[in-house]
Amino acid sequence: MPLLDIPTLNVIQLGLGFFSTFFAFNSQGFIEEAVIDSAADSGNLNKHAGYYSLSIIYAVFTVANFVAAPIVDILTPKWAMVVGSLCYAIFQAGFLFLNEWYLYASSALLGFGASIIWTGQGSYLSQNCTKETTSRNSSMLWAMSESSLLGGGVFLFIVFSVQGASDQIPTSTINILYSVFTVLSVISTFIFAFLRAPFYPETVDRKNYGKLVGSTFKLMFTKKMILLAFVFAYTGIEQSFWTGIYPTCISFTKQLGSNTNALLALNAICTGFGQIAAGVLSGLLGDKVRKIGRDTLILIGTTVHLIVFALCFINFPQDSSLKKTDEMGGLIQPNLAIALIAGGLLGFGDAIWNTQIYSFLCDTFPKQSAQAFSLFKLYQSALSCAAFFYAPVLQLYWHLVILVVTSLFAACCFFYVERISRDKTSVRDSYNFEEDKVTNLRGDVQYRINENEQHNSG
């Protein structure tokens, strides 16, 4: 008997594909604005083109999510992820010959690829899970894919240390980094191409995709999804913060050290540790999450993030998200240890939020997984786009105010949705239990009637 069943092996292979894809993409996200800033000295690029690139990615990602579900169903989740990973490879290759218009065009292509790769992931995951394995598998997948942050951070640290890069990143270093990122994106394409068919496949009406798109809109306006929209929106805002804005703050704060690009790598390592720790914790808890409650874990994630936002306020200058600065932090001189701890906690809190959202969607919408996950990514990407769009003009402290307010509101919405879902499940389970009792009672009565008839005839 195999040590691992086929659905678990499918999820592991899925995790390996996402590890390879996001080893490349998350690593470049940490350094993209710094790379653009270094290249901007030649006059060929806008110095904030990195922020604009990320804004375009998430803008197209948002729009494409409206049609992602039917595209994934037409291609199947497996081939949707293959196409999506190729889009990532085309984007990465563009940094080998930096051109502003190619950057924006490939960013738009990547936005489309991201919509189908993430919707495909959610659908494929859902089709390899049962009620009992949803929490474990979603946590395992998250830990595997987000461990790419750790691997990417180690890689960046080695490259920046060996190349001796300081404030500016030389062209030779950029070429090494993005050659590796492109190759990894291609490797992930092959990993996705060899995925097995889902173990618990959904039945899809392939003759009526208009109805499928309509069902996505119908789901969008249900009470649960309207409330979840605020939850998804917060994950988009905080995602833009930890993937792009916070690393830029580290890179632009000169008092943290001379080789701030190497510090970006250390931050990526710490964020990776935080992501993995939260994913492993959720995975170890497994089915116990049902007893503890997803709302309890979300409360922990919210508390961790509020602590991080406070640390960012006291440790970073208000202009650190916009330009290189020698200024003091909000209350203290910028401290590297605090910056790295905050990076780790950002990753931990982000993983808690996302693993519990994955678990909730798989449990609550098992027959509409593609639609539910496409809406999740739609709202998440829309707010990430907005955050990257206002990032070039907004000081750090305003980012923190937005994050604090939206995190508290999102937590309240999640608590309410989880409670009404739990109440409905309890009522349904109670009804099924009573129905089973009635069925068993009827069977017992019929058995006794038959027994009496046989006795009288005898």
mmCIF file of N, CA, C and O in Angstrom, residues 11 18 80-81 118 129 151 153 158 166 168 189 206 287 299 367 402 409 422 432 441 452 457:
data_model
loop_
_atom_site.group_PDB
_atom_site.id
_atom_site.type_symbol
_atom_site.label_atom_id
_atom_site.label_comp_id
_atom_site.label_asym_id
_atom_site.label_seq_id
_atom_site.Cartn_x
_atom_site.Cartn_y
_atom_site.Cartn_z
ATOM 1 N N VAL A 11 -1.586 16.967 -5.015
ATOM 2 C CA VAL A 11 -1.413 18.258 -4.344
ATOM 3 C C VAL A 11 0.081 18.573 -4.171
ATOM 4 O O VAL A 11 0.503 19.724 -4.329
ATOM 5 N N PHE A 18 4.040 25.340 -8.210
ATOM 6 C CA PHE A 18 3.905 26.707 -7.702
ATOM 7 C C PHE A 18 5.168 27.167 -6.979
ATOM 8 O O PHE A 18 5.493 28.356 -6.982
ATOM 9 N N ALA A 80 -4.703 25.031 -18.074
ATOM 10 C CA ALA A 80 -4.789 26.458 -17.741
ATOM 11 C C ALA A 80 -3.537 26.889 -16.985
ATOM 12 O O ALA A 80 -2.986 27.972 -17.229
ATOM 13 N N MET A 81 -3.062 26.043 -16.072
ATOM 14 C CA MET A 81 -1.849 26.366 -15.321
ATOM 15 C C MET A 81 -0.606 26.314 -16.208
ATOM 16 O O MET A 81 0.347 27.073 -16.003
ATOM 17 N N TRP A 118 -4.150 30.835 -11.053
ATOM 18 C CA TRP A 118 -4.670 30.780 -9.692
ATOM 19 C C TRP A 118 -6.057 30.144 -9.632
ATOM 20 O O TRP A 118 -6.358 29.373 -8.719
ATOM 21 N N CYS A 129 -9.646 17.089 -2.940
ATOM 22 C CA CYS A 129 -9.885 17.190 -1.500
ATOM 23 C C CYS A 129 -11.252 16.626 -1.122
ATOM 24 O O CYS A 129 -12.187 16.637 -1.923
ATOM 25 N N GLY A 151 13.589 29.929 -0.415
ATOM 26 C CA GLY A 151 14.591 29.577 -1.418
ATOM 27 C C GLY A 151 15.027 30.780 -2.231
ATOM 28 O O GLY A 151 16.221 30.973 -2.498
ATOM 29 N N GLY A 153 14.915 33.926 -1.309
ATOM 30 C CA GLY A 153 15.692 34.828 -0.466
ATOM 31 C C GLY A 153 17.138 34.399 -0.334
ATOM 32 O O GLY A 153 18.060 35.222 -0.412
ATOM 33 N N ILE A 158 22.842 35.237 -1.857
ATOM 34 C CA ILE A 158 24.108 34.732 -2.410
ATOM 35 C C ILE A 158 24.550 35.585 -3.592
ATOM 36 O O ILE A 158 25.713 36.006 -3.695
ATOM 37 N N SER A 166 25.652 47.144 -4.141
ATOM 38 C CA SER A 166 25.303 47.998 -3.007
ATOM 39 C C SER A 166 23.956 48.669 -3.305
ATOM 40 O O SER A 166 22.965 47.982 -3.435
ATOM 41 N N GLN A 168 23.063 50.367 -6.084
ATOM 42 C CA GLN A 168 22.692 50.126 -7.479
ATOM 43 C C GLN A 168 22.947 48.659 -7.845
ATOM 44 O O GLN A 168 23.925 48.065 -7.409
ATOM 45 N N THR A 189 6.241 25.005 -16.009
ATOM 46 C CA THR A 189 5.330 24.655 -17.092
ATOM 47 C C THR A 189 5.316 23.144 -17.316
ATOM 48 O O THR A 189 4.251 22.533 -17.494
ATOM 49 N N ARG A 206 -20.193 21.692 -20.576
ATOM 50 C CA ARG A 206 -19.326 22.391 -21.517
ATOM 51 C C ARG A 206 -20.090 23.034 -22.672
ATOM 52 O O ARG A 206 -19.498 23.642 -23.557
ATOM 53 N N ASP A 287 -7.464 18.494 10.933
ATOM 54 C CA ASP A 287 -8.905 18.498 11.189
ATOM 55 C C ASP A 287 -9.242 19.194 12.513
ATOM 56 O O ASP A 287 -10.399 19.529 12.757
ATOM 57 N N LEU A 299 -8.279 35.539 13.850
ATOM 58 C CA LEU A 299 -8.005 36.502 14.925
ATOM 59 C C LEU A 299 -6.507 36.571 15.210
ATOM 60 O O LEU A 299 -5.950 37.659 15.397
ATOM 61 N N LYS A 367 -19.034 22.696 -5.163
ATOM 62 C CA LYS A 367 -19.577 22.524 -6.511
ATOM 63 C C LYS A 367 -19.350 23.758 -7.392
ATOM 64 O O LYS A 367 -19.667 23.743 -8.580
ATOM 65 N N ILE A 402 -4.398 52.632 6.120
ATOM 66 C CA ILE A 402 -5.305 51.850 5.273
ATOM 67 C C ILE A 402 -5.289 50.379 5.690
ATOM 68 O O ILE A 402 -6.341 49.729 5.796
ATOM 69 N N PHE A 409 -11.826 45.502 9.657
ATOM 70 C CA PHE A 409 -13.120 45.318 9.008
ATOM 71 C C PHE A 409 -13.209 43.929 8.368
ATOM 72 O O PHE A 409 -14.243 43.251 8.459
ATOM 73 N N ARG A 422 -21.241 28.021 9.827
ATOM 74 C CA ARG A 422 -21.191 26.973 10.846
ATOM 75 C C ARG A 422 -22.604 26.658 11.352
ATOM 76 O O ARG A 422 -22.949 25.497 11.559
ATOM 77 N N ASN A 432 -30.089 15.916 9.182
ATOM 78 C CA ASN A 432 -29.704 14.598 8.655
ATOM 79 C C ASN A 432 -29.723 13.537 9.745
ATOM 80 O O ASN A 432 -30.100 12.393 9.512
ATOM 81 N N LEU A 441 -35.886 4.021 12.589
ATOM 82 C CA LEU A 441 -37.079 3.637 13.352
ATOM 83 C C LEU A 441 -38.092 2.938 12.443
ATOM 84 O O LEU A 441 -38.669 1.907 12.806
ATOM 85 N N ASN A 452 -43.486 -10.569 13.157
ATOM 86 C CA ASN A 452 -44.764 -10.993 13.702
ATOM 87 C C ASN A 452 -45.593 -11.768 12.687
ATOM 88 O O ASN A 452 -46.238 -12.770 12.992
ATOM 89 N N SER A 457 -47.959 -16.756 10.867
ATOM 90 C CA SER A 457 -48.152 -17.734 9.789
ATOM 91 C C SER A 457 -47.612 -19.103 10.188
ATOM 92 O O SER A 457 -48.067 -20.133 9.726
#
